[in-house]
């Protein structure tokens, strides 16, 4: 920054003190003093604008738009940023799946009726379409309410793998959105990870082993798992997947934690994606990432993640 510009900015800053003084003046003097200050301020702002323009046009001042603000450019005092805990954990989750032989693709952040419902075997006008509390844009697009909206895309994109490798193995981490009332365990914006496996012999036993292995790797310990019957239009049978709360996750070793839904991919979902359900079978699963991370670090309010609270973010 040119010396002149720096001086002008300094002068503007010191006006702040004079404004503070204004409050202490007797009423009679306030008006004229205030007007003087305002005039000074406008003049300074105008000069700063002109000086900045001049510097840029004369190319004295190459604009570094990425430069953080620092009062003393020689000795910057701004705080250092850190990687957001969810970004770091999403990378870790992707690495674990990659090590297990899965491809990782990105999800979309704006989706449509076809991928959200039709391709996932939700019957037309079925109440299950309402159970996802979807947002909608004025144009009728849907911010995805779960990463399952990526199933059709992933199945069609990786379909050639069935011929070449005999299987599709892909996971899709992504950001999802639901029109929900917010509390310590509910956010309108959160993260999930979807998984899909298709082969001629895919079965429920493999599904449970694969997902168990993921959780054990993520938490670095052996875990007991159990399932309960569930309902999703895109799987048959459908299951809710639980892990036993281990002491190292802050629990007392008792209780079960619901980690997501899973099941054998419904034949209609395979058929829509151009895969013959008479030849191939698949399983799929999807679970929340925020909850996974909260359990790992003992975070008790999901809203911290999107809050921008520096005190919270600095802990990671
Ligand atoms: N998408 C479901 C949800 O958010 C979870 C889920 C259930 C994903 C079954 C799956 C699945 O892939 O097969 O509630």
PDB file of C-alpha atoms and ligand atoms in Angstrom:
ATOM      1  CA  UNK A   1       0.000   0.000   0.000  1.00  0.00           C
ATOM      2  CA  UNK A   2       1.344   3.456  -0.850  1.00  0.00           C
ATOM      3  CA  UNK A   3       2.397   5.640   2.065  1.00  0.00           C
ATOM      4  CA  UNK A   4      -0.271   8.162   1.132  1.00  0.00           C
ATOM      5  CA  UNK A   5      -3.026   5.576   1.141  1.00  0.00           C
ATOM      6  CA  UNK A   6      -1.824   4.155   4.439  1.00  0.00           C
ATOM      7  CA  UNK A   7      -1.866   7.634   6.000  1.00  0.00           C
ATOM      8  CA  UNK A   8      -5.367   8.276   4.752  1.00  0.00           C
ATOM      9  CA  UNK A   9      -6.609   5.001   6.208  1.00  0.00           C
ATOM     10  CA  UNK A  10      -4.940   5.792   9.501  1.00  0.00           C
ATOM     11  CA  UNK A  11      -6.618   9.202   9.563  1.00  0.00           C
ATOM     12  CA  UNK A  12      -9.954   7.505   8.925  1.00  0.00           C
ATOM     13  CA  UNK A  13      -9.351   5.142  11.774  1.00  0.00           C
ATOM     14  CA  UNK A  14      -8.477   7.895  14.228  1.00  0.00           C
ATOM     15  CA  UNK A  15     -11.740   9.618  13.376  1.00  0.00           C
ATOM     16  CA  UNK A  16     -13.320   6.780  15.335  1.00  0.00           C
ATOM     17  CA  UNK A  17     -11.898   8.231  18.549  1.00  0.00           C
ATOM     18  CA  UNK A  18     -13.362  11.621  17.751  1.00  0.00           C
ATOM     19  CA  UNK A  19     -16.737  10.048  17.208  1.00  0.00           C
ATOM     20  CA  UNK A  20     -16.405   8.555  20.695  1.00  0.00           C
ATOM     21  CA  UNK A  21     -15.682  12.020  22.033  1.00  0.00           C
ATOM     22  CA  UNK A  22     -18.881  13.264  20.406  1.00  0.00           C
ATOM     23  CA  UNK A  23     -20.953  11.306  22.889  1.00  0.00           C
ATOM     24  CA  UNK A  24     -19.412  13.126  25.845  1.00  0.00           C
ATOM     25  CA  UNK A  25     -20.078  16.659  24.533  1.00  0.00           C
ATOM     26  CA  UNK A  26     -22.873  18.886  25.844  1.00  0.00           C
ATOM     27  CA  UNK A  27     -25.936  18.853  23.603  1.00  0.00           C
ATOM     28  CA  UNK A  28     -25.327  22.383  22.333  1.00  0.00           C
ATOM     29  CA  UNK A  29     -21.942  21.476  20.830  1.00  0.00           C
ATOM     30  CA  UNK A  30     -22.920  18.030  19.572  1.00  0.00           C
ATOM     31  CA  UNK A  31     -24.577  19.103  16.371  1.00  0.00           C
ATOM     32  CA  UNK A  32     -21.854  21.297  14.914  1.00  0.00           C
ATOM     33  CA  UNK A  33     -19.056  18.932  16.039  1.00  0.00           C
ATOM     34  CA  UNK A  34     -20.905  15.992  14.536  1.00  0.00           C
ATOM     35  CA  UNK A  35     -21.392  17.775  11.247  1.00  0.00           C
ATOM     36  CA  UNK A  36     -17.715  18.645  11.112  1.00  0.00           C
ATOM     37  CA  UNK A  37     -16.788  15.021  11.759  1.00  0.00           C
ATOM     38  CA  UNK A  38     -19.143  13.753   9.085  1.00  0.00           C
ATOM     39  CA  UNK A  39     -17.735  16.177   6.567  1.00  0.00           C
ATOM     40  CA  UNK A  40     -14.194  15.114   7.444  1.00  0.00           C
ATOM     41  CA  UNK A  41     -15.161  11.491   7.074  1.00  0.00           C
ATOM     42  CA  UNK A  42     -16.763  11.968   3.646  1.00  0.00           C
ATOM     43  CA  UNK A  43     -13.735  13.906   2.463  1.00  0.00           C
ATOM     44  CA  UNK A  44     -11.375  11.178   3.676  1.00  0.00           C
ATOM     45  CA  UNK A  45     -13.424   8.422   2.062  1.00  0.00           C
ATOM     46  CA  UNK A  46     -13.454  10.312  -1.206  1.00  0.00           C
ATOM     47  CA  UNK A  47      -9.685  10.811  -1.053  1.00  0.00           C
ATOM     48  CA  UNK A  48      -9.142   7.133  -0.300  1.00  0.00           C
ATOM     49  CA  UNK A  49     -11.302   6.206  -3.245  1.00  0.00           C
ATOM     50  CA  UNK A  50      -9.409   8.547  -5.568  1.00  0.00           C
ATOM     51  CA  UNK A  51      -6.017   7.492  -4.268  1.00  0.00           C
ATOM     52  CA  UNK A  52      -6.898   3.793  -4.665  1.00  0.00           C
ATOM     53  CA  UNK A  53      -8.094   4.378  -8.215  1.00  0.00           C
ATOM     54  CA  UNK A  54      -4.969   6.332  -9.043  1.00  0.00           C
ATOM     55  CA  UNK A  55      -2.709   3.647  -7.601  1.00  0.00           C
ATOM     56  CA  UNK A  56      -4.494   0.895  -9.501  1.00  0.00           C
ATOM     57  CA  UNK A  57      -4.617   2.798 -12.796  1.00  0.00           C
ATOM     58  CA  UNK A  58      -0.953   3.710 -12.561  1.00  0.00           C
ATOM     59  CA  UNK A  59      -0.291   0.136 -11.678  1.00  0.00           C
ATOM     60  CA  UNK A  60       1.529   1.184  -8.531  1.00  0.00           C
ATOM     61  CA  UNK A  61      -0.636  -1.063  -6.545  1.00  0.00           C
ATOM     62  CA  UNK A  62      -1.026  -4.555  -8.005  1.00  0.00           C
ATOM     63  CA  UNK A  63      -4.161  -5.816  -6.334  1.00  0.00           C
ATOM     64  CA  UNK A  64      -3.653  -8.991  -4.358  1.00  0.00           C
ATOM     65  CA  UNK A  65      -7.227 -10.020  -3.770  1.00  0.00           C
ATOM     66  CA  UNK A  66      -6.166 -13.005  -1.706  1.00  0.00           C
ATOM     67  CA  UNK A  67      -4.137 -10.924   0.764  1.00  0.00           C
ATOM     68  CA  UNK A  68      -5.648 -10.969   4.240  1.00  0.00           C
ATOM     69  CA  UNK A  69      -6.095  -7.666   6.009  1.00  0.00           C
ATOM     70  CA  UNK A  70      -3.134  -6.769   8.167  1.00  0.00           C
ATOM     71  CA  UNK A  71      -2.630  -3.481   9.974  1.00  0.00           C
ATOM     72  CA  UNK A  72       1.077  -3.836   9.748  1.00  0.00           C
ATOM     73  CA  UNK A  73       1.938  -5.475   6.463  1.00  0.00           C
ATOM     74  CA  UNK A  74       5.521  -6.184   7.545  1.00  0.00           C
ATOM     75  CA  UNK A  75       4.440  -8.049  10.634  1.00  0.00           C
ATOM     76  CA  UNK A  76       1.056  -9.591   9.956  1.00  0.00           C
ATOM     77  CA  UNK A  77      -0.873 -10.448  13.069  1.00  0.00           C
ATOM     78  CA  UNK A  78      -3.897 -12.173  11.568  1.00  0.00           C
ATOM     79  CA  UNK A  79      -4.797 -15.591  12.954  1.00  0.00           C
ATOM     80  CA  UNK A  80      -4.012 -18.702  11.001  1.00  0.00           C
ATOM     81  CA  UNK A  81      -6.917 -20.684   9.584  1.00  0.00           C
ATOM     82  CA  UNK A  82      -7.404 -24.401  10.070  1.00  0.00           C
ATOM     83  CA  UNK A  83      -9.119 -27.063   8.032  1.00  0.00           C
ATOM     84  CA  UNK A  84     -12.758 -27.377   9.053  1.00  0.00           C
ATOM     85  CA  UNK A  85     -13.219 -30.544  11.153  1.00  0.00           C
ATOM     86  CA  UNK A  86     -15.893 -31.867   8.787  1.00  0.00           C
ATOM     87  CA  UNK A  87     -13.641 -31.404   5.745  1.00  0.00           C
ATOM     88  CA  UNK A  88     -10.803 -33.206   7.501  1.00  0.00           C
ATOM     89  CA  UNK A  89     -13.051 -36.091   8.578  1.00  0.00           C
ATOM     90  CA  UNK A  90     -14.673 -36.350   5.131  1.00  0.00           C
ATOM     91  CA  UNK A  91     -11.196 -36.765   3.635  1.00  0.00           C
ATOM     92  CA  UNK A  92     -10.434 -39.441   6.197  1.00  0.00           C
ATOM     93  CA  UNK A  93     -13.697 -41.257   5.468  1.00  0.00           C
ATOM     94  CA  UNK A  94     -12.927 -41.185   1.720  1.00  0.00           C
ATOM     95  CA  UNK A  95      -9.421 -42.557   2.381  1.00  0.00           C
ATOM     96  CA  UNK A  96     -10.799 -45.483   4.388  1.00  0.00           C
ATOM     97  CA  UNK A  97     -13.189 -46.428   1.573  1.00  0.00           C
ATOM     98  CA  UNK A  98     -10.448 -46.047  -1.039  1.00  0.00           C
ATOM     99  CA  UNK A  99      -8.229 -48.413   0.940  1.00  0.00           C
ATOM    100  CA  UNK A 100     -11.101 -50.894   0.860  1.00  0.00           C
ATOM    101  CA  UNK A 101     -11.168 -50.693  -2.960  1.00  0.00           C
ATOM    102  CA  UNK A 102     -14.035 -48.247  -3.462  1.00  0.00           C
ATOM    103  CA  UNK A 103     -14.051 -45.380  -5.951  1.00  0.00           C
ATOM    104  CA  UNK A 104     -15.032 -42.017  -4.472  1.00  0.00           C
ATOM    105  CA  UNK A 105     -17.131 -39.511  -6.418  1.00  0.00           C
ATOM    106  CA  UNK A 106     -18.547 -36.149  -5.444  1.00  0.00           C
ATOM    107  CA  UNK A 107     -22.240 -35.519  -4.984  1.00  0.00           C
ATOM    108  CA  UNK A 108     -24.204 -32.621  -6.443  1.00  0.00           C
ATOM    109  CA  UNK A 109     -25.647 -29.785  -4.367  1.00  0.00           C
ATOM    110  CA  UNK A 110     -28.741 -29.156  -6.456  1.00  0.00           C
ATOM    111  CA  UNK A 111     -30.806 -32.034  -7.722  1.00  0.00           C
ATOM    112  CA  UNK A 112     -34.142 -32.879  -9.302  1.00  0.00           C
ATOM    113  CA  UNK A 113     -37.322 -34.880  -8.814  1.00  0.00           C
ATOM    114  CA  UNK A 114     -36.038 -37.750 -10.965  1.00  0.00           C
ATOM    115  CA  UNK A 115     -32.867 -38.443  -8.957  1.00  0.00           C
ATOM    116  CA  UNK A 116     -34.450 -37.624  -5.602  1.00  0.00           C
ATOM    117  CA  UNK A 117     -37.527 -39.825  -6.028  1.00  0.00           C
ATOM    118  CA  UNK A 118     -38.301 -41.486  -9.385  1.00  0.00           C
ATOM    119  CA  UNK A 119     -34.976 -43.262  -9.883  1.00  0.00           C
ATOM    120  CA  UNK A 120     -35.121 -44.414  -6.240  1.00  0.00           C
ATOM    121  CA  UNK A 121     -38.427 -46.226  -6.694  1.00  0.00           C
ATOM    122  CA  UNK A 122     -40.581 -43.767  -4.730  1.00  0.00           C
ATOM    123  CA  UNK A 123     -44.078 -44.332  -6.175  1.00  0.00           C
ATOM    124  CA  UNK A 124     -45.697 -41.234  -7.729  1.00  0.00           C
ATOM    125  CA  UNK A 125     -47.653 -39.192  -5.162  1.00  0.00           C
ATOM    126  CA  UNK A 126     -46.570 -41.567  -2.383  1.00  0.00           C
ATOM    127  CA  UNK A 127     -46.410 -40.064   1.152  1.00  0.00           C
ATOM    128  CA  UNK A 128     -42.795 -41.295   1.436  1.00  0.00           C
ATOM    129  CA  UNK A 129     -41.922 -38.398  -0.884  1.00  0.00           C
ATOM    130  CA  UNK A 130     -42.885 -36.034   1.945  1.00  0.00           C
ATOM    131  CA  UNK A 131     -40.865 -37.786   4.617  1.00  0.00           C
ATOM    132  CA  UNK A 132     -37.568 -36.266   3.526  1.00  0.00           C
ATOM    133  CA  UNK A 133     -38.480 -32.640   4.338  1.00  0.00           C
ATOM    134  CA  UNK A 134     -37.014 -31.430   1.085  1.00  0.00           C
ATOM    135  CA  UNK A 135     -36.362 -27.827   0.183  1.00  0.00           C
ATOM    136  CA  UNK A 136     -37.356 -26.747  -3.314  1.00  0.00           C
ATOM    137  CA  UNK A 137     -36.208 -23.872  -5.461  1.00  0.00           C
ATOM    138  CA  UNK A 138     -38.773 -21.729  -7.264  1.00  0.00           C
ATOM    139  CA  UNK A 139     -37.798 -23.552 -10.453  1.00  0.00           C
ATOM    140  CA  UNK A 140     -38.626 -26.908  -8.850  1.00  0.00           C
ATOM    141  CA  UNK A 141     -35.081 -28.135  -8.219  1.00  0.00           C
ATOM    142  CA  UNK A 142     -34.341 -29.998  -5.001  1.00  0.00           C
ATOM    143  CA  UNK A 143     -31.224 -29.552  -2.879  1.00  0.00           C
ATOM    144  CA  UNK A 144     -30.524 -33.242  -2.147  1.00  0.00           C
ATOM    145  CA  UNK A 145     -32.047 -34.439   1.138  1.00  0.00           C
ATOM    146  CA  UNK A 146     -29.736 -37.470   1.167  1.00  0.00           C
ATOM    147  CA  UNK A 147     -26.767 -38.748  -0.814  1.00  0.00           C
ATOM    148  CA  UNK A 148     -28.959 -41.536  -2.228  1.00  0.00           C
ATOM    149  CA  UNK A 149     -29.906 -39.046  -4.971  1.00  0.00           C
ATOM    150  CA  UNK A 150     -26.513 -40.001  -6.444  1.00  0.00           C
ATOM    151  CA  UNK A 151     -27.390 -43.685  -6.834  1.00  0.00           C
ATOM    152  CA  UNK A 152     -28.718 -43.457 -10.392  1.00  0.00           C
ATOM    153  CA  UNK A 153     -25.752 -41.353 -11.528  1.00  0.00           C
ATOM    154  CA  UNK A 154     -23.211 -43.650  -9.882  1.00  0.00           C
ATOM    155  CA  UNK A 155     -24.850 -46.829 -11.198  1.00  0.00           C
ATOM    156  CA  UNK A 156     -25.010 -45.570 -14.779  1.00  0.00           C
ATOM    157  CA  UNK A 157     -21.517 -44.058 -14.682  1.00  0.00           C
ATOM    158  CA  UNK A 158     -19.867 -47.199 -13.290  1.00  0.00           C
ATOM    159  CA  UNK A 159     -22.044 -49.685 -15.208  1.00  0.00           C
ATOM    160  CA  UNK A 160     -19.130 -50.566 -17.570  1.00  0.00           C
ATOM    161  CA  UNK A 161     -17.216 -51.812 -14.489  1.00  0.00           C
ATOM    162  CA  UNK A 162     -19.650 -54.734 -14.304  1.00  0.00           C
ATOM    163  CA  UNK A 163     -18.348 -56.053 -17.641  1.00  0.00           C
ATOM    164  CA  UNK A 164     -14.737 -55.133 -16.967  1.00  0.00           C
ATOM    165  CA  UNK A 165     -14.278 -55.978 -13.265  1.00  0.00           C
ATOM    166  CA  UNK A 166     -17.449 -57.858 -12.400  1.00  0.00           C
ATOM    167  CA  UNK A 167     -18.467 -55.290  -9.787  1.00  0.00           C
ATOM    168  CA  UNK A 168     -19.366 -51.688  -9.027  1.00  0.00           C
ATOM    169  CA  UNK A 169     -17.871 -50.379  -5.782  1.00  0.00           C
ATOM    170  CA  UNK A 170     -18.335 -46.668  -5.134  1.00  0.00           C
ATOM    171  CA  UNK A 171     -18.928 -44.284  -2.254  1.00  0.00           C
ATOM    172  CA  UNK A 172     -20.286 -40.755  -2.455  1.00  0.00           C
ATOM    173  CA  UNK A 173     -19.730 -38.325   0.396  1.00  0.00           C
ATOM    174  CA  UNK A 174     -21.822 -35.191   0.119  1.00  0.00           C
ATOM    175  CA  UNK A 175     -23.666 -32.265   1.601  1.00  0.00           C
ATOM    176  CA  UNK A 176     -27.396 -32.671   2.146  1.00  0.00           C
ATOM    177  CA  UNK A 177     -30.246 -30.357   3.108  1.00  0.00           C
ATOM    178  CA  UNK A 178     -33.483 -30.804   5.015  1.00  0.00           C
ATOM    179  CA  UNK A 179     -36.184 -28.392   6.020  1.00  0.00           C
ATOM    180  CA  UNK A 180     -36.160 -29.376   9.692  1.00  0.00           C
ATOM    181  CA  UNK A 181     -36.543 -27.646  13.040  1.00  0.00           C
ATOM    182  CA  UNK A 182     -33.052 -27.122  14.384  1.00  0.00           C
ATOM    183  CA  UNK A 183     -31.792 -28.441  17.699  1.00  0.00           C
ATOM    184  CA  UNK A 184     -28.636 -30.018  19.098  1.00  0.00           C
ATOM    185  CA  UNK A 185     -29.044 -33.075  16.883  1.00  0.00           C
ATOM    186  CA  UNK A 186     -30.705 -31.555  13.793  1.00  0.00           C
ATOM    187  CA  UNK A 187     -29.212 -29.189  11.232  1.00  0.00           C
ATOM    188  CA  UNK A 188     -30.726 -28.051   7.932  1.00  0.00           C
ATOM    189  CA  UNK A 189     -27.352 -28.661   6.268  1.00  0.00           C
ATOM    190  CA  UNK A 190     -25.308 -31.740   7.037  1.00  0.00           C
ATOM    191  CA  UNK A 191     -23.175 -34.448   5.473  1.00  0.00           C
ATOM    192  CA  UNK A 192     -23.728 -38.060   4.551  1.00  0.00           C
ATOM    193  CA  UNK A 193     -21.749 -40.789   2.871  1.00  0.00           C
ATOM    194  CA  UNK A 194     -23.465 -43.177   0.478  1.00  0.00           C
ATOM    195  CA  UNK A 195     -22.068 -46.544  -0.547  1.00  0.00           C
ATOM    196  CA  UNK A 196     -22.998 -48.845  -3.414  1.00  0.00           C
ATOM    197  CA  UNK A 197     -21.793 -52.319  -4.289  1.00  0.00           C
ATOM    198  CA  UNK A 198     -23.102 -54.411  -7.203  1.00  0.00           C
ATOM    199  CA  UNK A 199     -21.968 -57.839  -8.387  1.00  0.00           C
ATOM    200  CA  UNK A 200     -23.504 -61.179  -9.363  1.00  0.00           C
ATOM    201  CA  UNK A 201     -23.265 -62.446  -5.796  1.00  0.00           C
ATOM    202  CA  UNK A 202     -23.651 -59.348  -3.595  1.00  0.00           C
ATOM    203  CA  UNK A 203     -25.458 -60.214  -0.351  1.00  0.00           C
ATOM    204  CA  UNK A 204     -26.500 -58.880   3.041  1.00  0.00           C
ATOM    205  CA  UNK A 205     -23.646 -60.628   4.857  1.00  0.00           C
ATOM    206  CA  UNK A 206     -21.133 -58.722   2.741  1.00  0.00           C
ATOM    207  CA  UNK A 207     -22.985 -55.465   3.374  1.00  0.00           C
ATOM    208  CA  UNK A 208     -22.785 -55.880   7.152  1.00  0.00           C
ATOM    209  CA  UNK A 209     -19.117 -56.923   7.013  1.00  0.00           C
ATOM    210  CA  UNK A 210     -18.151 -54.005   4.790  1.00  0.00           C
ATOM    211  CA  UNK A 211     -19.909 -51.358   6.883  1.00  0.00           C
ATOM    212  CA  UNK A 212     -18.706 -52.873  10.166  1.00  0.00           C
ATOM    213  CA  UNK A 213     -15.167 -52.796   8.841  1.00  0.00           C
ATOM    214  CA  UNK A 214     -15.546 -49.133   7.956  1.00  0.00           C
ATOM    215  CA  UNK A 215     -16.721 -48.166  11.468  1.00  0.00           C
ATOM    216  CA  UNK A 216     -14.001 -50.234  13.116  1.00  0.00           C
ATOM    217  CA  UNK A 217     -11.323 -48.564  11.013  1.00  0.00           C
ATOM    218  CA  UNK A 218     -12.756 -45.086  11.627  1.00  0.00           C
ATOM    219  CA  UNK A 219     -12.983 -45.542  15.402  1.00  0.00           C
ATOM    220  CA  UNK A 220      -9.844 -47.674  15.617  1.00  0.00           C
ATOM    221  CA  UNK A 221     -11.412 -50.489  17.633  1.00  0.00           C
ATOM    222  CA  UNK A 222     -13.556 -53.578  17.324  1.00  0.00           C
ATOM    223  CA  UNK A 223     -17.293 -52.914  17.493  1.00  0.00           C
ATOM    224  CA  UNK A 224     -20.442 -54.956  17.928  1.00  0.00           C
ATOM    225  CA  UNK A 225     -23.144 -54.255  15.381  1.00  0.00           C
ATOM    226  CA  UNK A 226     -26.819 -55.022  15.064  1.00  0.00           C
ATOM    227  CA  UNK A 227     -29.599 -54.269  12.607  1.00  0.00           C
ATOM    228  CA  UNK A 228     -33.290 -53.548  12.819  1.00  0.00           C
ATOM    229  CA  UNK A 229     -35.884 -53.712  10.075  1.00  0.00           C
ATOM    230  CA  UNK A 230     -36.301 -50.388   8.282  1.00  0.00           C
ATOM    231  CA  UNK A 231     -38.125 -48.995   5.298  1.00  0.00           C
ATOM    232  CA  UNK A 232     -36.649 -47.282   2.247  1.00  0.00           C
ATOM    233  CA  UNK A 233     -38.351 -47.490  -1.159  1.00  0.00           C
ATOM    234  CA  UNK A 234     -34.953 -48.056  -2.793  1.00  0.00           C
ATOM    235  CA  UNK A 235     -33.954 -51.173  -0.818  1.00  0.00           C
ATOM    236  CA  UNK A 236     -35.572 -54.535  -0.180  1.00  0.00           C
ATOM    237  CA  UNK A 237     -35.037 -55.677   2.495  1.00  0.00           C
ATOM    238  CA  UNK A 238     -34.225 -52.416   4.282  1.00  0.00           C
ATOM    239  CA  UNK A 239     -32.278 -52.235   7.545  1.00  0.00           C
ATOM    240  CA  UNK A 240     -31.245 -49.709  10.182  1.00  0.00           C
ATOM    241  CA  UNK A 241     -27.629 -50.221  11.148  1.00  0.00           C
ATOM    242  CA  UNK A 242     -26.431 -49.797  14.732  1.00  0.00           C
ATOM    243  CA  UNK A 243     -23.095 -50.025  16.503  1.00  0.00           C
ATOM    244  CA  UNK A 244     -22.650 -50.694  20.186  1.00  0.00           C
ATOM    245  CA  UNK A 245     -21.544 -47.620  22.073  1.00  0.00           C
ATOM    246  CA  UNK A 246     -17.965 -48.313  23.113  1.00  0.00           C
ATOM    247  CA  UNK A 247     -16.390 -46.745  26.207  1.00  0.00           C
ATOM    248  CA  UNK A 248     -13.795 -44.936  24.112  1.00  0.00           C
ATOM    249  CA  UNK A 249     -16.563 -42.988  22.383  1.00  0.00           C
ATOM    250  CA  UNK A 250     -17.466 -41.399  25.681  1.00  0.00           C
ATOM    251  CA  UNK A 251     -20.211 -43.895  26.427  1.00  0.00           C
ATOM    252  CA  UNK A 252     -20.399 -46.311  29.323  1.00  0.00           C
ATOM    253  CA  UNK A 253     -20.219 -49.291  27.046  1.00  0.00           C
ATOM    254  CA  UNK A 254     -23.967 -49.567  27.032  1.00  0.00           C
ATOM    255  CA  UNK A 255     -26.578 -48.668  24.486  1.00  0.00           C
ATOM    256  CA  UNK A 256     -26.733 -48.777  20.724  1.00  0.00           C
ATOM    257  CA  UNK A 257     -26.138 -45.997  18.257  1.00  0.00           C
ATOM    258  CA  UNK A 258     -28.125 -45.672  15.063  1.00  0.00           C
ATOM    259  CA  UNK A 259     -25.604 -44.991  12.282  1.00  0.00           C
ATOM    260  CA  UNK A 260     -27.693 -45.072   9.102  1.00  0.00           C
ATOM    261  CA  UNK A 261     -29.802 -47.077   6.702  1.00  0.00           C
ATOM    262  CA  UNK A 262     -28.920 -49.850   4.305  1.00  0.00           C
ATOM    263  CA  UNK A 263     -30.255 -52.815   2.392  1.00  0.00           C
ATOM    264  CA  UNK A 264     -30.282 -54.760  -0.854  1.00  0.00           C
ATOM    265  CA  UNK A 265     -30.814 -52.386  -3.778  1.00  0.00           C
ATOM    266  CA  UNK A 266     -34.394 -52.685  -5.057  1.00  0.00           C
ATOM    267  CA  UNK A 267     -34.562 -54.410  -8.476  1.00  0.00           C
ATOM    268  CA  UNK A 268     -36.433 -51.375  -9.884  1.00  0.00           C
ATOM    269  CA  UNK A 269     -33.504 -49.100  -8.996  1.00  0.00           C
ATOM    270  CA  UNK A 270     -31.086 -51.389 -10.842  1.00  0.00           C
ATOM    271  CA  UNK A 271     -33.467 -51.688 -13.802  1.00  0.00           C
ATOM    272  CA  UNK A 272     -33.897 -47.898 -14.108  1.00  0.00           C
ATOM    273  CA  UNK A 273     -30.101 -47.574 -14.193  1.00  0.00           C
ATOM    274  CA  UNK A 274     -29.884 -50.118 -17.023  1.00  0.00           C
ATOM    275  CA  UNK A 275     -28.611 -53.034 -14.900  1.00  0.00           C
ATOM    276  CA  UNK A 276     -30.382 -56.380 -15.237  1.00  0.00           C
ATOM    277  CA  UNK A 277     -31.636 -57.383 -11.751  1.00  0.00           C
ATOM    278  CA  UNK A 278     -31.940 -60.980 -12.934  1.00  0.00           C
ATOM    279  CA  UNK A 279     -28.150 -61.050 -13.371  1.00  0.00           C
ATOM    280  CA  UNK A 280     -26.815 -58.571 -10.833  1.00  0.00           C
ATOM    281  CA  UNK A 281     -27.558 -57.846  -7.178  1.00  0.00           C
ATOM    282  CA  UNK A 282     -26.475 -54.878  -5.152  1.00  0.00           C
ATOM    283  CA  UNK A 283     -26.387 -53.455  -1.672  1.00  0.00           C
ATOM    284  CA  UNK A 284     -26.273 -49.841  -0.576  1.00  0.00           C
ATOM    285  CA  UNK A 285     -25.935 -47.883   2.610  1.00  0.00           C
ATOM    286  CA  UNK A 286     -25.946 -44.292   3.758  1.00  0.00           C
ATOM    287  CA  UNK A 287     -25.182 -42.604   7.049  1.00  0.00           C
ATOM    288  CA  UNK A 288     -24.561 -39.202   8.584  1.00  0.00           C
ATOM    289  CA  UNK A 289     -21.035 -37.880   8.819  1.00  0.00           C
ATOM    290  CA  UNK A 290     -21.732 -35.160  11.392  1.00  0.00           C
ATOM    291  CA  UNK A 291     -22.913 -37.750  13.913  1.00  0.00           C
ATOM    292  CA  UNK A 292     -19.892 -39.933  13.203  1.00  0.00           C
ATOM    293  CA  UNK A 293     -17.560 -37.029  13.949  1.00  0.00           C
ATOM    294  CA  UNK A 294     -19.553 -35.846  16.974  1.00  0.00           C
ATOM    295  CA  UNK A 295     -19.217 -39.275  18.563  1.00  0.00           C
ATOM    296  CA  UNK A 296     -15.510 -39.408  17.839  1.00  0.00           C
ATOM    297  CA  UNK A 297     -14.744 -36.073  19.486  1.00  0.00           C
ATOM    298  CA  UNK A 298     -17.552 -35.864  22.024  1.00  0.00           C
ATOM    299  CA  UNK A 299     -19.152 -32.847  20.321  1.00  0.00           C
ATOM    300  CA  UNK A 300     -22.630 -32.372  21.746  1.00  0.00           C
ATOM    301  CA  UNK A 301     -24.250 -29.891  19.379  1.00  0.00           C
ATOM    302  CA  UNK A 302     -24.383 -30.455  15.616  1.00  0.00           C
ATOM    303  CA  UNK A 303     -25.035 -26.748  15.019  1.00  0.00           C
ATOM    304  CA  UNK A 304     -21.419 -25.907  15.925  1.00  0.00           C
ATOM    305  CA  UNK A 305     -20.249 -27.249  12.555  1.00  0.00           C
ATOM    306  CA  UNK A 306     -22.006 -24.596  10.488  1.00  0.00           C
ATOM    307  CA  UNK A 307     -21.805 -21.853  13.115  1.00  0.00           C
ATOM    308  CA  UNK A 308     -18.431 -20.357  12.218  1.00  0.00           C
ATOM    309  CA  UNK A 309     -17.641 -20.275  15.963  1.00  0.00           C
ATOM    310  CA  UNK A 310     -13.888 -19.752  16.093  1.00  0.00           C
ATOM    311  CA  UNK A 311     -13.561 -21.092  19.634  1.00  0.00           C
ATOM    312  CA  UNK A 312     -14.989 -24.371  18.427  1.00  0.00           C
ATOM    313  CA  UNK A 313     -13.082 -24.530  15.140  1.00  0.00           C
ATOM    314  CA  UNK A 314      -9.756 -23.746  16.809  1.00  0.00           C
ATOM    315  CA  UNK A 315      -9.970 -26.964  18.795  1.00  0.00           C
ATOM    316  CA  UNK A 316      -9.285 -28.970  15.638  1.00  0.00           C
TER     317      UNK A 316
HETATM  318  N1  LIG B   1     -30.754 -42.226   2.263  1.00  0.00           N
HETATM  319  C1  LIG B   1     -31.260 -42.782   3.499  1.00  0.00           C
HETATM  320  C2  LIG B   1     -31.517 -41.648   4.485  1.00  0.00           C
HETATM  321  O1  LIG B   1     -30.907 -40.623   4.422  1.00  0.00           O
HETATM  322  C3  LIG B   1     -30.258 -43.762   4.081  1.00  0.00           C
HETATM  323  C4  LIG B   1     -30.085 -44.973   3.226  1.00  0.00           C
HETATM  324  C5  LIG B   1     -30.879 -46.077   3.452  1.00  0.00           C
HETATM  325  C6  LIG B   1     -29.155 -45.018   2.195  1.00  0.00           C
HETATM  326  C7  LIG B   1     -30.755 -47.216   2.684  1.00  0.00           C
HETATM  327  C8  LIG B   1     -29.021 -46.170   1.408  1.00  0.00           C
HETATM  328  C9  LIG B   1     -29.826 -47.261   1.675  1.00  0.00           C
HETATM  329  O2  LIG B   1     -28.163 -46.275   0.405  1.00  0.00           O
HETATM  330  O3  LIG B   1     -29.669 -48.367   0.904  1.00  0.00           O
HETATM  331  O4  LIG B   1     -32.367 -41.783   5.305  1.00  0.00           O
END
